[in-house]
DNA sequence: TATGAATGAGAATTCATTCAT
DNA sequence: AATGAATGAATTCTCATTCAT
């Protein structure tokens, strides 16, 4: 039986996530990715322009997904800003917890991506940060969030915090149940450290 | 005898920070580092075993410094846990703000380091996280910090948040006055998002 | 698919024999070997692990051949020990005379090989010396060879003598017709062996 | 106490023999030789032009010694040709047995020497082979050696045989008492040479 | 499309040699 | 003479990419 042709592109992408997570982008060999995807080396170039293009596609796919999900939450009129923050944290933690290898690549190769292509970082902020922006701004307007906090700092803060937790979770450095993680983050973000 | 002229060892390390920050570890050429340090290519190998060894030394030096500074704060008996957190944030933001290139390398090449050498990550947690541990634990004991927050999550959270902010600041992506950054973080950490 | 064109593996090996004979192993450049084999530098590494691996393969091939040929003679029941010695000398002189460059490499790089890999020298004695052993022992038993001669000394003696003659012949230092060489050696070896 | 200055030159040469024997000429580092000679790297160049020059001096010294000793034997009018051959073998085996490292260098690096300098090989034959020549010719004239043996083949034969035995003895591959070695060689050479 | 053999540019590293002291 | 820090030329090997089939 011949497998569906349409699978090769996906197989390669999934193999790449594994290999990039394991060895880092620069140490990863195309031949290794091909082997894992059960495809010939040359076939990789049928679906992707070059090695860097594979990385770009990995990020694009993930960003699109996150954008869609976070936007849905941000735009939900039945939720308060606080509930939105809660849900966004939950969604982000879940997404990366389900695909640890993807989250490792996402964290480790962010700068690899940005070094190569600047137009990328623009889309990234556009697609990914905008939803957070809106929730934060809404919270300020509704006077439930502290206006002394700079919005840009908040976004980077929250994103960096999540990133690191997710990453250490994926690398098995941190070993805390997912629910405990979510709750801890939610408390810190919303209420801070203090009782 | 030809005695040591100037301080080549230091010159090379500083040049490496610049080059690594600019191009990333893997794309950086030893020849470029040597050129910037005004030294012959071969001289790099008089002082460092190989390219990776340079990176290791950069991290070691930084970790030692952070360890010393954070420990001093954590051990200061005249301070409350809340004041300690404030000071630690201030110290970290200052340290990296003063050396943006160093902070870029610190964030971007963390995984390059960990891939190559596992014993490294142990020292890293030991030297760097321990101070935060103590302050957090002290806060819980003195009932000023929320015991529903998991300590490990807190450490990764705070570190990741700081890391990302510092990094974006260094990359000029974020453009907020240092004081505003510090204050925003301090509020979020201590009081959370809510008013 | 791009199928194998010609026999690059063999071309590279033959080019290597020429280059090693000319310049010695350590002074030989892979690029030079590739050039002579009409192949790209990188192609050498498709077929051989590294430079040293090429040398190993050269020796392996030769040893296998000598082993086969000498064993055939040693096992021939229609021959007396003296006739066997005669034939072995003839075969060895012929083999190396036909491929002077190979014989130069064989002599000059023996120690290069042994330095790098010890398991090699074992195979070498096993495959190569065993045939001589048997003939010598047979001659002692049949009382046609002098038992005052130590077998190990005899083997090293005969092998070293042949090696040097062959080598100088190949280097054009010695300039004696092949038949004269064979006859001279046969007289020396056999009259010396006789009781 | 300061050691005699005159020793450095000798110390370096002796250290070089050890290092060359251990690692082969090309893999040997000047720094290693200097270290073993308890001398600074730069000092090696006070006494020797370059690495190759050290090797040359090692060979020159040995050749001079062998030349002197073999010539004395060859010119001794109280000895028969057969006795001379006996004594020459004894002298050669003794010389190399006493200094195994020297004999390893002598065998292994012969071609290194010849590749670099052709004038050398001339001196080598002159100084080293001439004595053998005379004894062999004398034996033929006195009708005690077999005139069917080509003189050039005989020299290469004997030299190669000795070389290999000495070498394997030094490398501990061959493990036969020195007296047994001498006697075996003497029997083979002389009985083979007799009419 | 699919293949995998072939390519060759590129970079790290080594180490003999130099030279300022 | 003695030193050892500094040099930089030289070469192996890697691996993304191409291309003939």
PDB file of N, CA and C in Angstrom, chain A residues 112-176:
ATOM      1  N   UNK A 112      17.042  32.320  16.101  1.00  0.00           N
ATOM      2  CA  UNK A 112      17.498  31.834  14.797  1.00  0.00           C
ATOM      3  C   UNK A 112      16.591  32.409  13.713  1.00  0.00           C
ATOM      4  N   UNK A 113      15.313  32.397  14.019  1.00  0.00           N
ATOM      5  CA  UNK A 113      14.322  32.896  13.080  1.00  0.00           C
ATOM      6  C   UNK A 113      14.492  34.396  12.863  1.00  0.00           C
ATOM      7  N   UNK A 114      14.629  35.108  13.937  1.00  0.00           N
ATOM      8  CA  UNK A 114      14.676  36.562  13.836  1.00  0.00           C
ATOM      9  C   UNK A 114      15.946  37.044  13.159  1.00  0.00           C
ATOM     10  N   UNK A 115      17.055  36.347  13.391  1.00  0.00           N
ATOM     11  CA  UNK A 115      18.300  36.726  12.724  1.00  0.00           C
ATOM     12  C   UNK A 115      18.159  36.697  11.212  1.00  0.00           C
ATOM     13  N   UNK A 116      17.439  35.688  10.755  1.00  0.00           N
ATOM     14  CA  UNK A 116      17.406  35.468   9.311  1.00  0.00           C
ATOM     15  C   UNK A 116      16.420  36.362   8.570  1.00  0.00           C
ATOM     16  N   UNK A 117      15.400  36.786   9.225  1.00  0.00           N
ATOM     17  CA  UNK A 117      14.301  37.387   8.481  1.00  0.00           C
ATOM     18  C   UNK A 117      13.566  38.387   9.371  1.00  0.00           C
ATOM     19  N   UNK A 118      13.594  39.627   9.015  1.00  0.00           N
ATOM     20  CA  UNK A 118      13.025  40.618   9.904  1.00  0.00           C
ATOM     21  C   UNK A 118      11.517  40.784   9.737  1.00  0.00           C
ATOM     22  N   UNK A 119      11.068  40.616   8.566  1.00  0.00           N
ATOM     23  CA  UNK A 119       9.641  40.758   8.284  1.00  0.00           C
ATOM     24  C   UNK A 119       8.823  39.799   9.166  1.00  0.00           C
ATOM     25  N   UNK A 120       9.491  38.739   9.541  1.00  0.00           N
ATOM     26  CA  UNK A 120       8.884  37.711  10.379  1.00  0.00           C
ATOM     27  C   UNK A 120       8.466  38.259  11.736  1.00  0.00           C
ATOM     28  N   UNK A 121       9.389  38.993  12.347  1.00  0.00           N
ATOM     29  CA  UNK A 121       9.135  39.465  13.706  1.00  0.00           C
ATOM     30  C   UNK A 121       7.919  40.398  13.741  1.00  0.00           C
ATOM     31  N   UNK A 122       7.676  41.072  12.653  1.00  0.00           N
ATOM     32  CA  UNK A 122       6.530  41.970  12.574  1.00  0.00           C
ATOM     33  C   UNK A 122       5.239  41.165  12.639  1.00  0.00           C
ATOM     34  N   UNK A 123       5.148  40.203  11.764  1.00  0.00           N
ATOM     35  CA  UNK A 123       3.976  39.327  11.760  1.00  0.00           C
ATOM     36  C   UNK A 123       3.759  38.698  13.116  1.00  0.00           C
ATOM     37  N   UNK A 124       4.870  38.303  13.706  1.00  0.00           N
ATOM     38  CA  UNK A 124       4.843  37.644  14.981  1.00  0.00           C
ATOM     39  C   UNK A 124       4.148  38.526  16.011  1.00  0.00           C
ATOM     40  N   UNK A 125       4.593  39.775  16.098  1.00  0.00           N
ATOM     41  CA  UNK A 125       3.955  40.666  17.057  1.00  0.00           C
ATOM     42  C   UNK A 125       2.502  40.912  16.681  1.00  0.00           C
ATOM     43  N   UNK A 126       2.294  41.098  15.438  1.00  0.00           N
ATOM     44  CA  UNK A 126       0.950  41.349  14.962  1.00  0.00           C
ATOM     45  C   UNK A 126       0.015  40.221  15.383  1.00  0.00           C
ATOM     46  N   UNK A 127       0.384  39.044  14.980  1.00  0.00           N
ATOM     47  CA  UNK A 127      -0.517  37.920  15.149  1.00  0.00           C
ATOM     48  C   UNK A 127      -0.639  37.482  16.594  1.00  0.00           C
ATOM     49  N   UNK A 128       0.439  37.593  17.278  1.00  0.00           N
ATOM     50  CA  UNK A 128       0.509  36.920  18.566  1.00  0.00           C
ATOM     51  C   UNK A 128       0.220  37.850  19.736  1.00  0.00           C
ATOM     52  N   UNK A 129       0.777  39.043  19.679  1.00  0.00           N
ATOM     53  CA  UNK A 129       0.646  39.960  20.803  1.00  0.00           C
ATOM     54  C   UNK A 129      -0.663  40.756  20.788  1.00  0.00           C
ATOM     55  N   UNK A 130      -1.230  40.919  19.645  1.00  0.00           N
ATOM     56  CA  UNK A 130      -2.387  41.808  19.531  1.00  0.00           C
ATOM     57  C   UNK A 130      -3.532  41.418  20.458  1.00  0.00           C
ATOM     58  N   UNK A 131      -3.751  40.124  20.544  1.00  0.00           N
ATOM     59  CA  UNK A 131      -4.845  39.664  21.389  1.00  0.00           C
ATOM     60  C   UNK A 131      -4.599  40.057  22.845  1.00  0.00           C
ATOM     61  N   UNK A 132      -3.360  39.854  23.286  1.00  0.00           N
ATOM     62  CA  UNK A 132      -3.020  40.244  24.662  1.00  0.00           C
ATOM     63  C   UNK A 132      -3.216  41.745  24.857  1.00  0.00           C
ATOM     64  N   UNK A 133      -2.764  42.486  23.878  1.00  0.00           N
ATOM     65  CA  UNK A 133      -2.936  43.940  23.908  1.00  0.00           C
ATOM     66  C   UNK A 133      -4.360  44.338  24.244  1.00  0.00           C
ATOM     67  N   UNK A 134      -5.236  43.746  23.482  1.00  0.00           N
ATOM     68  CA  UNK A 134      -6.631  44.146  23.623  1.00  0.00           C
ATOM     69  C   UNK A 134      -7.188  43.867  25.016  1.00  0.00           C
ATOM     70  N   UNK A 135      -6.838  42.673  25.530  1.00  0.00           N
ATOM     71  CA  UNK A 135      -7.338  42.301  26.852  1.00  0.00           C
ATOM     72  C   UNK A 135      -6.784  43.249  27.903  1.00  0.00           C
ATOM     73  N   UNK A 136      -5.479  43.513  27.780  1.00  0.00           N
ATOM     74  CA  UNK A 136      -4.845  44.396  28.753  1.00  0.00           C
ATOM     75  C   UNK A 136      -5.467  45.792  28.712  1.00  0.00           C
ATOM     76  N   UNK A 137      -5.620  46.323  27.505  1.00  0.00           N
ATOM     77  CA  UNK A 137      -6.194  47.661  27.343  1.00  0.00           C
ATOM     78  C   UNK A 137      -7.628  47.713  27.891  1.00  0.00           C
ATOM     79  N   UNK A 138      -8.363  46.679  27.586  1.00  0.00           N
ATOM     80  CA  UNK A 138      -9.730  46.600  28.095  1.00  0.00           C
ATOM     81  C   UNK A 138      -9.751  46.626  29.627  1.00  0.00           C
ATOM     82  N   UNK A 139      -8.805  45.906  30.217  1.00  0.00           N
ATOM     83  CA  UNK A 139      -8.714  45.855  31.676  1.00  0.00           C
ATOM     84  C   UNK A 139      -8.400  47.209  32.272  1.00  0.00           C
ATOM     85  N   UNK A 140      -7.499  47.926  31.597  1.00  0.00           N
ATOM     86  CA  UNK A 140      -7.151  49.263  32.071  1.00  0.00           C
ATOM     87  C   UNK A 140      -8.381  50.163  31.989  1.00  0.00           C
ATOM     88  N   UNK A 141      -9.034  50.110  30.843  1.00  0.00           N
ATOM     89  CA  UNK A 141     -10.213  50.959  30.633  1.00  0.00           C
ATOM     90  C   UNK A 141     -11.313  50.676  31.648  1.00  0.00           C
ATOM     91  N   UNK A 142     -11.492  49.415  31.916  1.00  0.00           N
ATOM     92  CA  UNK A 142     -12.527  49.044  32.877  1.00  0.00           C
ATOM     93  C   UNK A 142     -12.046  49.200  34.307  1.00  0.00           C
ATOM     94  N   UNK A 143     -10.824  49.733  34.428  1.00  0.00           N
ATOM     95  CA  UNK A 143     -10.229  50.004  35.739  1.00  0.00           C
ATOM     96  C   UNK A 143     -10.113  48.758  36.621  1.00  0.00           C
ATOM     97  N   UNK A 144      -9.897  47.613  35.995  1.00  0.00           N
ATOM     98  CA  UNK A 144      -9.626  46.421  36.806  1.00  0.00           C
ATOM     99  C   UNK A 144      -8.136  46.062  36.761  1.00  0.00           C
ATOM    100  N   UNK A 145      -7.400  46.650  35.823  1.00  0.00           N
ATOM    101  CA  UNK A 145      -5.946  46.423  35.778  1.00  0.00           C
ATOM    102  C   UNK A 145      -5.224  47.709  36.149  1.00  0.00           C
ATOM    103  N   UNK A 146      -4.057  47.529  36.686  1.00  0.00           N
ATOM    104  CA  UNK A 146      -3.271  48.639  37.219  1.00  0.00           C
ATOM    105  C   UNK A 146      -2.627  49.457  36.098  1.00  0.00           C
ATOM    106  N   UNK A 147      -3.009  50.715  35.997  1.00  0.00           N
ATOM    107  CA  UNK A 147      -2.531  51.533  34.883  1.00  0.00           C
ATOM    108  C   UNK A 147      -1.072  51.982  35.068  1.00  0.00           C
ATOM    109  N   UNK A 148      -0.497  51.691  36.238  1.00  0.00           N
ATOM    110  CA  UNK A 148       0.925  52.015  36.408  1.00  0.00           C
ATOM    111  C   UNK A 148       1.843  51.019  35.697  1.00  0.00           C
ATOM    112  N   UNK A 149       1.248  49.909  35.279  1.00  0.00           N
ATOM    113  CA  UNK A 149       2.038  48.901  34.564  1.00  0.00           C
ATOM    114  C   UNK A 149       2.063  49.243  33.085  1.00  0.00           C
ATOM    115  N   UNK A 150       3.261  49.261  32.533  1.00  0.00           N
ATOM    116  CA  UNK A 150       3.399  49.553  31.111  1.00  0.00           C
ATOM    117  C   UNK A 150       2.933  48.344  30.285  1.00  0.00           C
ATOM    118  N   UNK A 151       2.107  48.595  29.322  1.00  0.00           N
ATOM    119  CA  UNK A 151       1.535  47.510  28.541  1.00  0.00           C
ATOM    120  C   UNK A 151       2.590  46.658  27.835  1.00  0.00           C
ATOM    121  N   UNK A 152       3.583  47.345  27.272  1.00  0.00           N
ATOM    122  CA  UNK A 152       4.625  46.588  26.565  1.00  0.00           C
ATOM    123  C   UNK A 152       5.400  45.697  27.525  1.00  0.00           C
ATOM    124  N   UNK A 153       5.662  46.240  28.723  1.00  0.00           N
ATOM    125  CA  UNK A 153       6.358  45.426  29.720  1.00  0.00           C
ATOM    126  C   UNK A 153       5.487  44.239  30.119  1.00  0.00           C
ATOM    127  N   UNK A 154       4.224  44.484  30.277  1.00  0.00           N
ATOM    128  CA  UNK A 154       3.320  43.404  30.656  1.00  0.00           C
ATOM    129  C   UNK A 154       3.341  42.258  29.642  1.00  0.00           C
ATOM    130  N   UNK A 155       3.251  42.629  28.393  1.00  0.00           N
ATOM    131  CA  UNK A 155       3.238  41.594  27.356  1.00  0.00           C
ATOM    132  C   UNK A 155       4.528  40.772  27.363  1.00  0.00           C
ATOM    133  N   UNK A 156       5.650  41.469  27.380  1.00  0.00           N
ATOM    134  CA  UNK A 156       6.924  40.754  27.389  1.00  0.00           C
ATOM    135  C   UNK A 156       7.099  39.945  28.668  1.00  0.00           C
ATOM    136  N   UNK A 157       6.624  40.531  29.726  1.00  0.00           N
ATOM    137  CA  UNK A 157       6.711  39.845  31.012  1.00  0.00           C
ATOM    138  C   UNK A 157       5.940  38.531  30.966  1.00  0.00           C
ATOM    139  N   UNK A 158       4.705  38.642  30.602  1.00  0.00           N
ATOM    140  CA  UNK A 158       3.837  37.471  30.606  1.00  0.00           C
ATOM    141  C   UNK A 158       4.318  36.422  29.593  1.00  0.00           C
ATOM    142  N   UNK A 159       4.671  36.920  28.458  1.00  0.00           N
ATOM    143  CA  UNK A 159       5.114  35.979  27.437  1.00  0.00           C
ATOM    144  C   UNK A 159       6.411  35.281  27.843  1.00  0.00           C
ATOM    145  N   UNK A 160       7.351  36.043  28.351  1.00  0.00           N
ATOM    146  CA  UNK A 160       8.637  35.469  28.774  1.00  0.00           C
ATOM    147  C   UNK A 160       8.457  34.482  29.906  1.00  0.00           C
ATOM    148  N   UNK A 161       7.608  34.849  30.847  1.00  0.00           N
ATOM    149  CA  UNK A 161       7.363  33.975  31.986  1.00  0.00           C
ATOM    150  C   UNK A 161       6.792  32.640  31.517  1.00  0.00           C
ATOM    151  N   UNK A 162       5.780  32.732  30.696  1.00  0.00           N
ATOM    152  CA  UNK A 162       5.152  31.516  30.175  1.00  0.00           C
ATOM    153  C   UNK A 162       6.144  30.678  29.379  1.00  0.00           C
ATOM    154  N   UNK A 163       6.868  31.354  28.563  1.00  0.00           N
ATOM    155  CA  UNK A 163       7.848  30.696  27.714  1.00  0.00           C
ATOM    156  C   UNK A 163       8.820  29.872  28.533  1.00  0.00           C
ATOM    157  N   UNK A 164       9.333  30.468  29.555  1.00  0.00           N
ATOM    158  CA  UNK A 164      10.336  29.791  30.355  1.00  0.00           C
ATOM    159  C   UNK A 164       9.756  28.607  31.119  1.00  0.00           C
ATOM    160  N   UNK A 165       8.582  28.796  31.641  1.00  0.00           N
ATOM    161  CA  UNK A 165       7.937  27.706  32.372  1.00  0.00           C
ATOM    162  C   UNK A 165       7.651  26.537  31.441  1.00  0.00           C
ATOM    163  N   UNK A 166       7.076  26.873  30.323  1.00  0.00           N
ATOM    164  CA  UNK A 166       6.749  25.845  29.332  1.00  0.00           C
ATOM    165  C   UNK A 166       8.002  25.101  28.890  1.00  0.00           C
ATOM    166  N   UNK A 167       9.043  25.864  28.668  1.00  0.00           N
ATOM    167  CA  UNK A 167      10.290  25.293  28.195  1.00  0.00           C
ATOM    168  C   UNK A 167      10.901  24.350  29.230  1.00  0.00           C
ATOM    169  N   UNK A 168      10.972  24.798  30.445  1.00  0.00           N
ATOM    170  CA  UNK A 168      11.540  23.940  31.477  1.00  0.00           C
ATOM    171  C   UNK A 168      10.664  22.722  31.737  1.00  0.00           C
ATOM    172  N   UNK A 169       9.376  22.906  31.593  1.00  0.00           N
ATOM    173  CA  UNK A 169       8.464  21.783  31.714  1.00  0.00           C
ATOM    174  C   UNK A 169       8.779  20.751  30.620  1.00  0.00           C
ATOM    175  N   UNK A 170       8.949  21.238  29.411  1.00  0.00           N
ATOM    176  CA  UNK A 170       9.218  20.346  28.284  1.00  0.00           C
ATOM    177  C   UNK A 170      10.569  19.660  28.433  1.00  0.00           C
ATOM    178  N   UNK A 171      11.527  20.388  28.961  1.00  0.00           N
ATOM    179  CA  UNK A 171      12.857  19.804  29.142  1.00  0.00           C
ATOM    180  C   UNK A 171      12.933  18.935  30.386  1.00  0.00           C
ATOM    181  N   UNK A 172      11.797  18.805  31.069  1.00  0.00           N
ATOM    182  CA  UNK A 172      11.714  17.988  32.285  1.00  0.00           C
ATOM    183  C   UNK A 172      12.553  18.563  33.430  1.00  0.00           C
ATOM    184  N   UNK A 173      12.944  19.812  33.294  1.00  0.00           N
ATOM    185  CA  UNK A 173      13.703  20.432  34.378  1.00  0.00           C
ATOM    186  C   UNK A 173      12.754  20.770  35.515  1.00  0.00           C
ATOM    187  N   UNK A 174      11.647  21.327  35.128  1.00  0.00           N
ATOM    188  CA  UNK A 174      10.585  21.630  36.080  1.00  0.00           C
ATOM    189  C   UNK A 174       9.676  20.422  36.100  1.00  0.00           C
ATOM    190  N   UNK A 175       9.231  20.047  37.271  1.00  0.00           N
ATOM    191  CA  UNK A 175       8.355  18.888  37.279  1.00  0.00           C
ATOM    192  C   UNK A 175       7.161  19.096  38.200  1.00  0.00           C
ATOM    193  N   UNK A 176       6.235  19.835  37.675  1.00  0.00           N
ATOM    194  CA  UNK A 176       5.081  20.239  38.468  1.00  0.00           C
ATOM    195  C   UNK A 176       3.831  19.881  37.661  1.00  0.00           C
TER     196      UNK A 176
END
